[in-house]
Amino acid sequence: SAVISQKPSRDICQRGTSLTIQCQVDSQVTMMFWYRQQPGQSLTLIATANQGSEATYESGFVIDKFPISRPNLTFSTLTVSNMSPEDSSIYLCSGDLIGEQFFGPGTRLTVL
Amino acid sequence: GESVGLHLPTLSVQEGDNSIINCAYSNSASDYFIWYKQESGKGPQFIIDIRSNMDKRQGQRVTVLLNKTVKHLSLQIAATQPGDSAVYFCAEMGSGGSNYKLTFGKGTLLTVNP
């Protein structure tokens, strides 16, 4: 199995600012993903974080708003840029290890 | 389009009873399905999975059934315990190549009453 940690666990931010969320995996994983989860709702995939290249974004998500880095096989960051209250959500990262996806605990973001 | 949905948003059971959580999917090309359990304040945790060439798979106290004819997936939990209280999501993965992307269903909140 893989253990995934995220920083910060939660934050309260002002609109117009940006927040970078870090995701650390204790094993090398082939794929890493970023999801958004509104409270009480399901998970929506934002993008696939590709090691050494640009992330692959899902429909409705763009790089300017959610820039992603993945410098190696165990670490990734997601930045939520120019935040608005609509960005208030839980952001989760996951890693795929031998075909099974493990999830981090999530980062709860509130934008005022 | 592709979608994965659930019949019941909430389910309340008595401790010791069996629980059945249902899920409908629309992408007939999906070949891999997973059930996740999410407790409050935590990320989803893998419970059990099943591939499209199977119709049943059993784990410890859990069984997943897949009916490809009607595109239906269910999770059965035997002798439900208070620790089983959580939101349960089904997820579907597309077929072919290196497509590891998951599409999640809406989730069912399971409450186990002591």
XYZ file of N, CA and C in Angstrom:
678
model
N 0.836 -1.191 0.000
C 0.000 0.000 0.000
C 0.875 1.247 0.000
N 0.228 2.383 -0.179
C 0.933 3.659 -0.182
C 0.259 4.598 0.816
N 1.077 5.362 1.511
C 0.559 6.360 2.444
C 0.778 7.730 1.825
N -0.282 8.512 1.773
C -0.228 9.816 1.130
C -0.554 10.895 2.153
N 0.280 11.910 2.199
C 0.033 13.029 3.096
C -0.139 14.301 2.280
N -0.900 15.224 2.839
C -1.141 16.505 2.187
C -0.897 17.641 3.166
N -0.395 18.749 2.632
C -0.216 19.963 3.413
C -0.728 21.146 2.620
N -1.435 22.082 3.209
C -1.956 22.009 4.570
C -3.181 21.110 4.645
N -3.621 20.804 5.842
C -4.832 19.997 5.981
C -6.066 20.863 5.770
N -5.943 22.138 6.083
C -7.024 23.079 5.851
C -6.472 24.488 5.832
N -7.210 25.375 5.188
C -6.793 26.779 5.171
C -8.004 27.651 4.871
N -7.926 28.859 5.356
C -8.932 29.878 5.052
C -8.206 31.006 4.337
N -8.662 31.338 3.144
C -7.942 32.294 2.306
C -8.860 33.417 1.846
N -8.238 34.521 1.492
C -8.977 35.656 0.959
C -9.111 35.528 -0.556
N -10.211 36.003 -1.075
C -10.399 35.948 -2.531
C -9.298 36.707 -3.231
N -8.919 36.222 -4.400
C -7.867 36.856 -5.172
C -6.472 36.322 -4.889
N -6.335 35.595 -3.793
C -5.025 35.035 -3.469
C -4.902 33.626 -4.040
N -3.736 33.027 -3.866
C -3.466 31.673 -4.367
C -2.976 30.800 -3.231
N -3.238 29.522 -3.327
C -2.803 28.554 -2.330
C -2.192 27.351 -3.048
N -1.043 26.919 -2.556
C -0.403 25.723 -3.105
C -0.530 24.582 -2.107
N -1.051 23.470 -2.583
C -1.251 22.272 -1.780
C -0.185 21.255 -2.167
N 0.422 20.669 -1.164
C 1.469 19.689 -1.412
C 0.954 18.275 -1.157
N 1.443 17.344 -1.960
C 1.066 15.933 -1.834
C 2.332 15.086 -1.846
N 2.522 14.307 -0.793
C 3.712 13.469 -0.672
C 3.293 12.013 -0.531
N 3.904 11.148 -1.339
C 3.620 9.710 -1.282
C 4.850 8.997 -0.733
N 4.616 7.966 0.076
C 5.768 7.275 0.680
C 6.348 6.208 -0.230
N 5.779 6.050 -1.426
C 6.284 5.097 -2.408
C 6.311 5.773 -3.776
N 7.124 5.272 -4.652
C 7.111 5.795 -6.016
C 5.866 5.273 -6.726
N 5.102 6.164 -7.285
C 3.870 5.783 -7.960
C 3.926 6.243 -9.412
N 3.295 5.472 -10.264
C 3.329 5.807 -11.682
C 2.441 7.004 -11.992
N 1.250 7.009 -11.409
C 0.290 8.066 -11.721
C -0.078 8.800 -10.426
N -0.262 10.103 -10.554
C -0.811 10.909 -9.465
C -1.942 11.757 -10.022
N -2.955 11.955 -9.185
C -4.141 12.670 -9.633
C -4.549 13.699 -8.585
N -5.259 14.717 -9.032
C -5.848 15.700 -8.139
C -7.367 15.734 -8.366
N -8.094 15.703 -7.231
C -9.555 15.710 -7.267
C -10.084 16.876 -6.444
N -11.296 17.260 -6.758
C -12.018 18.232 -5.939
C -13.291 17.563 -5.433
N -13.630 17.846 -4.174
C -14.828 17.286 -3.572
C -15.552 18.362 -2.798
N -16.699 18.771 -3.288
C -17.535 19.702 -2.545
C -18.084 18.975 -1.329
N -18.261 19.648 -0.214
C -18.780 18.985 0.989
C -20.075 18.241 0.710
N -20.112 16.983 1.118
C -21.296 16.172 0.938
C -21.494 15.659 -0.474
N -20.511 15.857 -1.325
C -20.668 15.422 -2.712
C -19.550 14.470 -3.120
N -19.585 14.104 -4.374
C -18.632 13.131 -4.876
C -17.331 13.794 -5.306
N -16.403 12.975 -5.760
C -15.103 13.468 -6.205
C -15.132 13.730 -7.712
N -14.533 14.837 -8.099
C -14.399 15.186 -9.506
C -12.920 15.312 -9.828
N -12.493 14.622 -10.856
C -11.084 14.657 -11.241
C -10.745 16.003 -11.865
N -9.699 16.634 -11.339
C -9.219 17.889 -11.897
C -8.211 17.606 -13.008
N -7.198 16.805 -12.671
C -6.123 16.576 -13.640
C -5.279 15.393 -13.223
N -4.550 14.876 -14.184
C -3.523 13.868 -13.959
C -2.180 14.592 -13.922
N -1.442 14.380 -12.842
C -0.132 15.024 -12.704
C 0.918 14.134 -13.346
N 1.543 14.620 -14.386
C 2.524 13.839 -15.131
C 3.932 14.220 -14.697
N 4.737 13.229 -14.435
C 6.087 13.500 -13.977
C 6.927 14.056 -15.108
N 7.487 15.226 -14.883
C 8.378 15.830 -15.857
C 7.707 16.483 -17.042
N 6.393 16.549 -17.043
C 5.708 17.208 -18.164
C 4.426 17.861 -17.653
N 3.764 18.561 -18.529
C 2.549 19.288 -18.147
C 1.440 18.325 -17.757
N 0.650 18.742 -16.791
C -0.474 17.925 -16.344
C -1.540 17.832 -17.426
N -2.348 16.791 -17.342
C -3.461 16.581 -18.272
C -4.749 16.952 -17.557
N -5.430 17.967 -18.037
C -6.593 18.515 -17.345
C -7.892 17.951 -17.905
N -8.857 17.794 -17.005
C -10.190 17.357 -17.390
C -10.998 18.561 -17.876
N -12.088 18.238 -18.540
C -12.962 19.289 -19.055
C -13.442 20.179 -17.908
N -13.310 21.474 -18.102
C -13.746 22.425 -17.093
C -12.646 22.906 -16.177
N -11.472 22.344 -16.312
C -10.325 22.740 -15.484
C -9.172 23.155 -16.404
N -8.522 24.268 -16.060
C -7.452 24.782 -16.912
C -6.196 25.057 -16.102
N -5.086 25.036 -16.810
C -3.782 25.169 -16.164
C -3.594 26.513 -15.498
N -4.150 27.570 -16.069
C -3.970 28.893 -15.480
C -4.624 28.975 -14.099
N -5.703 28.266 -13.909
C -6.425 28.285 -12.648
C -5.860 27.267 -11.656
N -5.438 26.114 -12.163
C -4.958 25.021 -11.320
C -3.599 24.513 -11.799
N -2.565 25.325 -11.721
C -1.254 24.823 -12.138
C -0.792 23.686 -11.233
N -0.193 22.684 -11.842
C 0.232 21.466 -11.150
C 1.689 21.210 -11.472
N 2.414 20.792 -10.460
C 3.788 20.357 -10.678
C 3.930 18.917 -10.209
N 4.863 18.203 -10.834
C 5.220 16.858 -10.381
C 6.675 16.624 -10.739
N 7.550 17.036 -9.843
C 8.980 16.959 -10.143
C 9.556 15.543 -10.067
N 8.896 14.641 -9.338
C 9.408 13.270 -9.218
C 8.235 12.310 -8.997
N 8.553 11.050 -8.702
C 7.521 10.015 -8.612
C 6.829 9.970 -7.255
N 7.200 10.839 -6.332
C 6.595 10.797 -4.996
C 5.972 12.111 -4.550
N 6.024 13.141 -5.373
C 5.602 14.466 -4.914
C 4.885 15.229 -6.015
N 3.845 15.969 -5.604
C 3.125 16.823 -6.544
C 2.543 18.003 -5.792
N 2.337 19.097 -6.498
C 1.648 20.249 -5.919
C 0.520 20.679 -6.836
N -0.524 21.200 -6.213
C -1.652 21.811 -6.919
C -1.798 23.227 -6.380
N -1.837 24.193 -7.255
C -2.082 25.570 -6.860
C -3.481 25.974 -7.289
N -4.222 26.559 -6.376
C -5.522 27.135 -6.702
C -5.293 28.639 -6.814
N -5.411 29.171 -8.019
C -5.011 30.545 -8.296
C -6.199 31.492 -8.291
N -5.911 32.739 -7.911
C -6.915 33.794 -7.975
C -8.259 33.287 -7.429
N -8.223 32.878 -6.178
C -9.360 32.166 -5.587
C -10.599 33.028 -5.437
N -11.731 32.365 -5.562
C -13.033 32.963 -5.295
C -13.782 32.031 -4.350
N -14.862 32.493 -3.734
C -15.601 31.607 -2.813
C -16.049 30.291 -3.466
N -16.240 30.294 -4.784
C -16.642 29.067 -5.487
C -15.564 27.983 -5.456
N -14.342 28.386 -5.117
C -13.252 27.412 -5.021
C -13.217 26.717 -3.664
N -14.077 27.130 -2.765
C -14.140 26.473 -1.453
C -14.536 25.018 -1.645
N -13.674 24.133 -1.192
C -13.888 22.710 -1.466
C -12.825 21.915 -0.720
N -12.903 20.601 -0.856
C -11.841 19.726 -0.381
C -11.056 19.271 -1.605
N -9.751 19.386 -1.538
C -8.890 18.978 -2.648
C -8.097 17.759 -2.198
N -8.167 16.702 -2.987
C -7.517 15.441 -2.645
C -6.543 15.033 -3.742
N -5.441 14.483 -3.330
C -4.545 13.882 -4.300
C -4.588 12.367 -4.130
N -4.238 11.676 -5.181
C -4.172 10.222 -5.132
C -2.987 9.745 -5.941
N -2.547 8.543 -5.625
C -1.459 7.915 -6.362
C -1.856 6.510 -6.736
N -1.454 6.103 -7.907
C -1.771 4.756 -8.389
C -0.553 3.871 -8.199
N -0.724 2.824 -7.399
C 0.356 1.879 -7.119
C -0.119 0.496 -7.516
N 0.480 -0.028 -8.549
C 0.148 -1.360 -9.070
C -1.364 -1.493 -9.283
N -1.937 -0.480 -9.894
C -3.340 -0.546 -10.280
C -4.333 -0.152 -9.210
N -3.898 0.166 -8.005
C -4.813 0.583 -6.952
C -4.533 2.031 -6.590
N -5.611 2.829 -6.498
C -5.447 4.241 -6.152
C -5.615 4.453 -4.665
N -4.604 5.119 -4.099
C -4.638 5.503 -2.692
C -4.823 7.007 -2.620
N -5.582 7.445 -1.632
C -5.920 8.855 -1.516
C -5.290 9.488 -0.279
N -4.973 10.763 -0.431
C -4.582 11.543 0.714
C -5.793 11.936 1.539
N -5.579 12.549 2.695
C -6.681 12.916 3.578
C -7.457 14.136 3.110
N -6.915 14.851 2.134
C -7.609 16.026 1.619
C -7.146 17.318 2.282
N -7.339 18.397 1.566
C -7.092 19.750 2.070
C -8.404 20.509 1.981
N -8.895 20.949 3.118
C -10.168 21.673 3.143
C -9.895 23.160 2.984
N -10.345 23.719 1.894
C -10.105 25.121 1.558
C -11.391 25.917 1.676
N -11.295 27.003 2.406
C -12.408 27.951 2.499
C -11.927 29.298 1.989
N -12.655 29.870 1.042
C -12.291 31.164 0.467
C -13.347 32.190 0.873
N -12.888 33.249 1.489
C -13.808 34.286 1.976
C -13.949 35.435 0.985
N -23.157 10.248 -22.545
C -21.940 10.523 -21.817
C -21.700 9.494 -20.738
N -20.535 9.588 -20.089
C -20.233 8.630 -19.050
C -20.759 9.139 -17.724
N -21.353 8.270 -16.946
C -21.813 8.671 -15.621
C -21.935 7.444 -14.758
N -21.745 7.648 -13.499
C -21.916 6.591 -12.519
C -22.814 7.151 -11.442
N -23.894 6.506 -11.105
C -24.806 7.059 -10.113
C -25.283 6.018 -9.151
N -25.923 6.428 -8.105
C -26.391 5.555 -7.048
C -27.893 5.674 -6.932
N -28.544 4.548 -6.506
C -29.972 4.582 -6.334
C -30.355 5.255 -5.023
N -29.617 4.994 -3.943
C -29.983 5.457 -2.620
C -28.928 6.399 -2.093
N -29.295 7.613 -1.763
C -28.312 8.513 -1.172
C -28.016 8.214 0.283
N -28.968 7.639 1.039
C -28.748 7.311 2.445
C -29.270 5.925 2.725
N -28.636 5.274 3.689
C -29.050 3.955 4.115
C -28.802 3.830 5.610
N -29.832 3.465 6.356
C -29.707 3.298 7.789
C -30.026 1.851 8.133
N -29.128 1.199 8.859
C -29.320 -0.206 9.207
C -29.015 -0.412 10.682
N -29.483 -1.513 11.202
C -29.178 -1.899 12.575
C -27.879 -2.697 12.606
N -27.154 -2.513 13.668
C -25.926 -3.270 13.861
C -26.218 -4.759 13.741
N -25.389 -5.460 12.992
C -25.581 -6.893 12.819
C -26.326 -7.266 11.556
N -27.088 -6.305 11.018
C -27.803 -6.573 9.771
C -26.837 -6.532 8.592
N -27.318 -7.043 7.477
C -26.550 -6.927 6.238
C -26.950 -5.642 5.517
N -25.988 -5.025 4.856
C -26.243 -3.784 4.104
C -25.995 -4.035 2.627
N -26.814 -3.411 1.807
C -26.612 -3.489 0.360
C -26.645 -2.074 -0.199
N -25.573 -1.696 -0.850
C -25.470 -0.387 -1.477
C -25.386 -0.593 -2.976
N -26.201 0.154 -3.711
C -26.310 -0.043 -5.148
C -25.702 1.092 -5.949
N -25.348 0.775 -7.179
C -24.729 1.753 -8.071
C -25.076 1.381 -9.509
N -25.461 2.386 -10.297
C -25.702 2.177 -11.725
C -24.634 2.915 -12.508
N -24.178 2.312 -13.568
C -23.206 2.987 -14.421
C -23.718 2.990 -15.850
N -23.228 3.907 -16.646
C -23.771 4.047 -17.995
C -22.759 3.709 -19.088
N -21.467 3.658 -18.731
C -20.462 3.386 -19.746
C -20.256 1.879 -19.880
N -20.831 1.290 -20.888
C -20.733 -0.157 -21.066
C -19.303 -0.594 -21.392
N -18.437 0.352 -21.739
C -17.044 0.004 -22.048
C -16.172 -0.063 -20.800
N -16.699 0.325 -19.650
C -15.910 0.271 -18.417
C -15.562 -1.170 -18.098
N -14.326 -1.372 -17.672
C -13.930 -2.754 -17.398
C -13.382 -2.963 -15.996
N -13.460 -1.924 -15.167
C -12.923 -2.065 -13.818
C -13.745 -1.182 -12.897
N -14.163 -1.753 -11.764
C -15.028 -1.040 -10.830
C -14.476 -1.201 -9.419
N -14.597 -0.131 -8.652
C -14.060 -0.131 -7.302
C -15.081 0.466 -6.341
N -15.124 -0.071 -5.158
C -15.891 0.535 -4.067
C -14.912 1.163 -3.083
N -15.241 2.411 -2.704
C -14.449 3.135 -1.720
C -15.317 3.482 -0.518
N -14.682 3.545 0.623
C -15.311 3.988 1.866
C -14.647 5.279 2.288
N -15.451 6.288 2.582
C -14.891 7.553 3.028
C -15.494 7.951 4.367
N -14.646 7.987 5.372
C -15.068 8.451 6.691
C -14.876 9.960 6.772
N -15.578 10.547 7.679
C -15.556 12.001 7.811
C -14.139 12.517 8.025
N -13.739 13.489 7.215
C -12.434 14.097 7.361
C -11.285 13.301 6.786
N -11.598 12.233 6.066
C -10.550 11.391 5.496
C -10.739 11.229 3.998
N -9.702 10.745 3.341
C -9.814 10.438 1.937
C -10.472 9.078 1.727
N -10.934 8.812 0.511
C -11.540 7.503 0.225
C -10.545 6.367 0.453
N -11.073 5.280 0.967
C -10.267 4.100 1.244
C -10.789 2.942 0.411
N -9.893 2.281 -0.294
C -10.255 1.138 -1.133
C -10.887 0.035 -0.293
N -12.021 -0.510 -0.801
C -12.652 -1.639 -0.127
C -12.477 -2.902 -0.941
N -12.967 -2.873 -2.158
C -12.952 -4.055 -2.999
C -13.129 -3.616 -4.442
N -12.633 -4.426 -5.348
C -12.770 -4.106 -6.763
C -13.245 -5.334 -7.530
N -13.637 -5.093 -8.766
C -14.076 -6.196 -9.620
C -13.850 -5.803 -11.079
N -13.438 -6.762 -11.860
C -13.246 -6.518 -13.285
C -14.475 -6.989 -14.054
N -14.591 -6.508 -15.266
C -15.815 -6.757 -16.023
C -15.959 -8.208 -16.458
N -14.899 -9.000 -16.342
C -15.014 -10.413 -16.725
C -15.487 -11.283 -15.550
N -15.853 -10.624 -14.452
C -16.361 -11.327 -13.276
C -17.747 -10.794 -12.962
N -18.545 -11.583 -12.221
C -19.836 -11.072 -11.771
C -19.943 -11.039 -10.246
N -18.943 -11.578 -9.582
C -18.977 -11.571 -8.120
C -17.565 -11.670 -7.598
N -17.335 -10.951 -6.511
C -16.035 -11.052 -5.839
C -16.262 -10.839 -4.351
N -15.609 -11.662 -3.560
C -15.809 -11.583 -2.110
C -14.542 -11.176 -1.403
N -14.736 -10.364 -0.352
C -13.635 -10.007 0.519
C -14.024 -10.347 1.942
N -13.368 -9.704 2.871
C -13.703 -9.946 4.267
C -14.970 -9.171 4.613
N -16.054 -9.844 4.815
C -17.377 -9.268 5.129
C -17.993 -8.460 3.991
N -17.330 -8.320 2.900
C -17.886 -7.568 1.776
C -17.919 -8.419 0.519
N -18.947 -8.164 -0.272
C -19.101 -8.839 -1.560
C -19.520 -7.792 -2.587
N -18.913 -7.818 -3.744
C -19.323 -6.934 -4.827
C -19.931 -7.795 -5.930
N -21.071 -7.358 -6.417
C -21.766 -8.026 -7.510
C -21.823 -7.092 -8.714
N -21.572 -7.642 -9.864
C -21.603 -6.860 -11.096
C -22.569 -7.502 -12.080
N -23.538 -6.730 -12.520
C -24.487 -7.192 -13.528
C -24.299 -6.322 -14.773
N -23.573 -6.843 -15.730
C -23.240 -6.052 -16.911
C -24.446 -5.867 -17.819
N -25.404 -6.773 -17.731
C -26.589 -6.686 -18.595
C -27.363 -5.404 -18.318
N -27.502 -5.093 -17.027
C -28.247 -3.890 -16.651
C -27.320 -2.793 -16.127
N -26.021 -3.000 -16.245
C -25.026 -2.010 -15.810
C -25.258 -1.587 -14.375
N -25.202 -2.578 -13.508
C -25.485 -2.365 -12.095
C -24.405 -3.016 -11.248
N -24.053 -2.316 -10.200
C -23.001 -2.754 -9.279
C -23.571 -2.657 -7.873
N -23.259 -3.619 -7.028
C -23.707 -3.514 -5.640
C -22.597 -3.942 -4.696
N -22.671 -3.384 -3.500
C -21.748 -3.727 -2.424
C -22.571 -4.284 -1.275
N -22.249 -5.482 -0.853
C -22.940 -6.092 0.270
C -21.970 -6.164 1.443
N -22.423 -5.677 2.580
C -21.635 -5.726 3.803
C -22.359 -6.638 4.779
N -21.703 -7.692 5.183
C -22.317 -8.638 6.115
C -22.094 -8.194 7.559
N -23.085 -8.459 8.391
C -22.988 -8.165 9.820
C -22.450 -6.763 10.054
N -23.168 -5.781 9.569
C -22.712 -4.397 9.596
C -22.412 -3.933 11.023
N -21.313 -3.222 11.156
C -20.849 -2.749 12.453
C -20.856 -1.225 12.495
N -20.888 -0.627 13.680
C -20.853 0.843 13.756
C -19.668 1.455 13.017
N -18.546 0.750 12.988
C -17.380 1.246 12.273
C -17.545 1.268 10.766
N -18.616 0.678 10.285
C -18.897 0.708 8.842
C -19.611 1.991 8.438
N -20.041 2.773 9.402
C -20.723 4.029 9.090
C -19.775 4.957 8.337
N -20.182 5.350 7.149
C -19.330 6.166 6.280
C -20.107 6.452 5.006
N -19.485 7.191 4.105
C -20.026 7.354 2.756
C -19.319 6.362 1.849
N -20.092 5.658 1.049
C -19.553 4.664 0.143
C -19.730 5.145 -1.295
N -18.633 5.097 -2.035
C -18.648 5.505 -3.440
C -18.300 4.321 -4.322
N -19.031 4.181 -5.421
C -18.555 3.304 -6.474
C -17.767 4.162 -7.458
N -16.812 3.560 -8.108
C -16.015 4.268 -9.105
C -15.773 3.332 -10.271
N -15.681 3.945 -11.420
C -15.546 3.187 -12.651
C -14.321 3.678 -13.402
N -13.619 2.737 -13.990
C -12.438 3.083 -14.767
C -12.640 2.624 -16.198
N -12.271 3.487 -17.112
C -12.456 3.181 -18.518
C -11.540 2.088 -18.999
N -11.763 1.668 -20.194
C -11.034 0.544 -20.743
C -9.941 1.026 -21.683
N -8.965 0.160 -21.863
C -7.978 0.412 -22.888
C -6.786 1.231 -22.454
N -5.643 0.941 -23.017
C -4.442 1.748 -22.855
C -4.043 1.936 -21.405
N -3.591 3.118 -21.082
C -3.155 3.405 -19.715
C -4.145 4.338 -19.039
N -5.422 4.142 -19.291
C -6.430 5.021 -18.717
C -6.692 4.634 -17.278
N -6.076 5.339 -16.348
C -6.265 5.056 -14.935
C -7.256 6.010 -14.296
N -7.946 6.778 -15.087
C -8.834 7.773 -14.507
C -10.095 7.130 -13.952
N -10.483 7.597 -12.765
C -11.681 7.095 -12.108
C -12.825 8.102 -12.243
N -14.013 7.569 -12.487
C -15.233 8.364 -12.434
C -16.031 7.878 -11.245
N -16.318 8.789 -10.326
C -16.977 8.423 -9.081
C -18.485 8.608 -9.182
N -19.213 7.738 -8.502
C -20.641 7.906 -8.322
C -20.921 8.922 -7.238
N -22.197 9.150 -6.976
C -22.602 10.220 -6.072
C -22.361 9.897 -4.610
N -22.320 8.650 -4.231
C -22.095 8.299 -2.839
C -23.357 7.944 -2.093
N -23.247 7.013 -1.164
C -24.334 6.634 -0.253
C -23.824 6.746 1.165
N -24.577 7.464 1.985
C -24.228 7.583 3.396
C -24.842 6.403 4.144
N -23.996 5.567 4.708
C -24.453 4.428 5.496
C -24.352 4.775 6.974
N -25.453 4.640 7.676
C -25.483 4.869 9.113
C -25.862 3.562 9.791
N -25.044 3.133 10.724
C -25.295 1.894 11.446
C -25.739 2.237 12.861
N -26.923 1.825 13.191
C -27.489 2.116 14.510
C -27.168 0.985 15.483
N -26.658 1.329 16.671
C -26.287 0.279 17.626
C -27.495 -0.392 18.237
